[in-house]
């Protein structure tokens, strides 16, 4: 913006310039603040198997309508696997029972197909190819922000992969079987 002040004294011109600069910076701040609402918060989760070996990463990205999971894994048994967010941010191999139960703060029944409502931590199954690789994106209605459905309570949470697919309805875990991989969801990294 260029302003030309004709016929005014220097004192008044300087006051106008200062006022215009302040207005410019206020508008710039408001513009930047409004743009930042769409910023994506990201957390990378290192996934380990029962031998405490890394099998890849899951990247969580905060979106306007929940959290996107970008899953890039290898070394899983070929076939379908249940995957869930669990209530504790602890992954002690080999059985990962330290991760606790499915994340379920609302006390719902298990299963995405359950008419009584699903656990908050329930996700759709993933499929490992013949080489044991998974490359897929999933969505969750969770958040990485400090809200009711956060994945980041004070103690953190975990994401657990099961040996078998989740049937989407049976209790308490959809018949998904033993826990074969785990990763801690926390802000620590």
PDB file of N, CA, C and O in Angstrom, residues 10 14 22 30 50 57 69 76-77 97 99 104 118-121 131 134 142 145 170 181:
ATOM      1  N   UNK A  10       4.524  17.349   8.825  1.00  0.00           N
ATOM      2  CA  UNK A  10       5.277  16.128   9.059  1.00  0.00           C
ATOM      3  C   UNK A  10       4.791  15.370  10.282  1.00  0.00           C
ATOM      4  O   UNK A  10       4.769  14.145  10.297  1.00  0.00           O
ATOM      5  N   UNK A  14       3.557  11.538  10.106  1.00  0.00           N
ATOM      6  CA  UNK A  14       4.194  10.479  10.890  1.00  0.00           C
ATOM      7  C   UNK A  14       3.160   9.712  11.710  1.00  0.00           C
ATOM      8  O   UNK A  14       3.241   8.491  11.831  1.00  0.00           O
ATOM      9  N   UNK A  22       0.567   0.025  12.208  1.00  0.00           N
ATOM     10  CA  UNK A  22      -0.093  -0.782  13.240  1.00  0.00           C
ATOM     11  C   UNK A  22      -1.260  -1.564  12.639  1.00  0.00           C
ATOM     12  O   UNK A  22      -1.438  -2.745  12.924  1.00  0.00           O
ATOM     13  N   UNK A  30      -3.985 -11.246  12.087  1.00  0.00           N
ATOM     14  CA  UNK A  30      -5.287 -11.894  11.954  1.00  0.00           C
ATOM     15  C   UNK A  30      -5.275 -12.863  10.767  1.00  0.00           C
ATOM     16  O   UNK A  30      -5.765 -13.991  10.867  1.00  0.00           O
ATOM     17  N   UNK A  50       6.955 -58.360  18.379  1.00  0.00           N
ATOM     18  CA  UNK A  50       7.119 -59.071  19.651  1.00  0.00           C
ATOM     19  C   UNK A  50       8.583 -59.238  20.056  1.00  0.00           C
ATOM     20  O   UNK A  50       8.880 -59.501  21.217  1.00  0.00           O
ATOM     21  N   UNK A  57       6.561 -47.411  10.484  1.00  0.00           N
ATOM     22  CA  UNK A  57       5.983 -46.256  11.167  1.00  0.00           C
ATOM     23  C   UNK A  57       4.526 -46.056  10.784  1.00  0.00           C
ATOM     24  O   UNK A  57       4.090 -46.445   9.704  1.00  0.00           O
ATOM     25  N   UNK A  69      -4.241 -41.618   9.527  1.00  0.00           N
ATOM     26  CA  UNK A  69      -3.145 -42.528   9.819  1.00  0.00           C
ATOM     27  C   UNK A  69      -2.509 -42.945   8.501  1.00  0.00           C
ATOM     28  O   UNK A  69      -3.183 -43.517   7.635  1.00  0.00           O
ATOM     29  N   UNK A  76       4.879 -58.082   8.741  1.00  0.00           N
ATOM     30  CA  UNK A  76       3.665 -58.651   9.331  1.00  0.00           C
ATOM     31  C   UNK A  76       3.311 -59.948   8.611  1.00  0.00           C
ATOM     32  O   UNK A  76       3.656 -60.125   7.439  1.00  0.00           O
ATOM     33  N   UNK A  77       2.608 -60.853   9.279  1.00  0.00           N
ATOM     34  CA  UNK A  77       2.108 -62.028   8.564  1.00  0.00           C
ATOM     35  C   UNK A  77       1.138 -61.573   7.467  1.00  0.00           C
ATOM     36  O   UNK A  77       0.334 -60.662   7.692  1.00  0.00           O
ATOM     37  N   UNK A  97       0.433 -56.519  26.453  1.00  0.00           N
ATOM     38  CA  UNK A  97      -0.732 -56.368  27.327  1.00  0.00           C
ATOM     39  C   UNK A  97      -0.641 -55.081  28.148  1.00  0.00           C
ATOM     40  O   UNK A  97      -1.660 -54.595  28.648  1.00  0.00           O
ATOM     41  N   UNK A  99      -0.385 -52.252  27.069  1.00  0.00           N
ATOM     42  CA  UNK A  99      -1.130 -51.190  26.374  1.00  0.00           C
ATOM     43  C   UNK A  99      -2.566 -51.094  26.865  1.00  0.00           C
ATOM     44  O   UNK A  99      -3.279 -50.150  26.521  1.00  0.00           O
ATOM     45  N   UNK A 104     -11.625 -46.508  25.124  1.00  0.00           N
ATOM     46  CA  UNK A 104     -13.084 -46.541  25.178  1.00  0.00           C
ATOM     47  C   UNK A 104     -13.601 -45.670  26.321  1.00  0.00           C
ATOM     48  O   UNK A 104     -14.253 -46.151  27.241  1.00  0.00           O
ATOM     49  N   UNK A 118     -19.293 -47.996  18.660  1.00  0.00           N
ATOM     50  CA  UNK A 118     -17.958 -48.600  18.717  1.00  0.00           C
ATOM     51  C   UNK A 118     -17.107 -47.986  19.820  1.00  0.00           C
ATOM     52  O   UNK A 118     -17.396 -46.910  20.325  1.00  0.00           O
ATOM     53  N   UNK A 119     -16.039 -48.703  20.165  1.00  0.00           N
ATOM     54  CA  UNK A 119     -15.003 -48.098  21.009  1.00  0.00           C
ATOM     55  C   UNK A 119     -14.400 -46.939  20.237  1.00  0.00           C
ATOM     56  O   UNK A 119     -14.301 -46.980  19.001  1.00  0.00           O
ATOM     57  N   UNK A 120     -13.957 -45.934  20.927  1.00  0.00           N
ATOM     58  CA  UNK A 120     -13.313 -44.805  20.268  1.00  0.00           C
ATOM     59  C   UNK A 120     -12.045 -45.250  19.546  1.00  0.00           C
ATOM     60  O   UNK A 120     -11.670 -44.707  18.514  1.00  0.00           O
ATOM     61  N   UNK A 121     -11.377 -46.279  20.063  1.00  0.00           N
ATOM     62  CA  UNK A 121     -10.132 -46.767  19.472  1.00  0.00           C
ATOM     63  C   UNK A 121     -10.291 -47.759  18.345  1.00  0.00           C
ATOM     64  O   UNK A 121      -9.303 -48.206  17.762  1.00  0.00           O
ATOM     65  N   UNK A 131       4.274 -60.186   0.964  1.00  0.00           N
ATOM     66  CA  UNK A 131       5.587 -59.912   1.541  1.00  0.00           C
ATOM     67  C   UNK A 131       5.479 -59.337   2.965  1.00  0.00           C
ATOM     68  O   UNK A 131       6.483 -58.968   3.554  1.00  0.00           O
ATOM     69  N   UNK A 134       2.442 -53.364   4.493  1.00  0.00           N
ATOM     70  CA  UNK A 134       1.189 -52.604   4.554  1.00  0.00           C
ATOM     71  C   UNK A 134       1.507 -51.165   4.193  1.00  0.00           C
ATOM     72  O   UNK A 134       2.421 -50.563   4.758  1.00  0.00           O
ATOM     73  N   UNK A 142     -10.723 -39.368  16.153  1.00  0.00           N
ATOM     74  CA  UNK A 142      -9.949 -38.899  17.305  1.00  0.00           C
ATOM     75  C   UNK A 142      -9.318 -37.550  16.958  1.00  0.00           C
ATOM     76  O   UNK A 142      -9.445 -37.057  15.840  1.00  0.00           O
ATOM     77  N   UNK A 145      -5.401 -32.876  19.458  1.00  0.00           N
ATOM     78  CA  UNK A 145      -5.526 -31.669  20.265  1.00  0.00           C
ATOM     79  C   UNK A 145      -6.003 -32.011  21.669  1.00  0.00           C
ATOM     80  O   UNK A 145      -6.406 -33.130  21.949  1.00  0.00           O
ATOM     81  N   UNK A 170     -17.965 -58.659  17.581  1.00  0.00           N
ATOM     82  CA  UNK A 170     -17.913 -59.498  18.785  1.00  0.00           C
ATOM     83  C   UNK A 170     -17.075 -58.848  19.878  1.00  0.00           C
ATOM     84  O   UNK A 170     -16.199 -58.033  19.627  1.00  0.00           O
ATOM     85  N   UNK A 181       2.057 -56.331  17.311  1.00  0.00           N
ATOM     86  CA  UNK A 181       2.862 -55.120  17.118  1.00  0.00           C
ATOM     87  C   UNK A 181       2.247 -53.990  17.931  1.00  0.00           C
ATOM     88  O   UNK A 181       1.047 -53.981  18.193  1.00  0.00           O
TER      89      UNK A 181
END
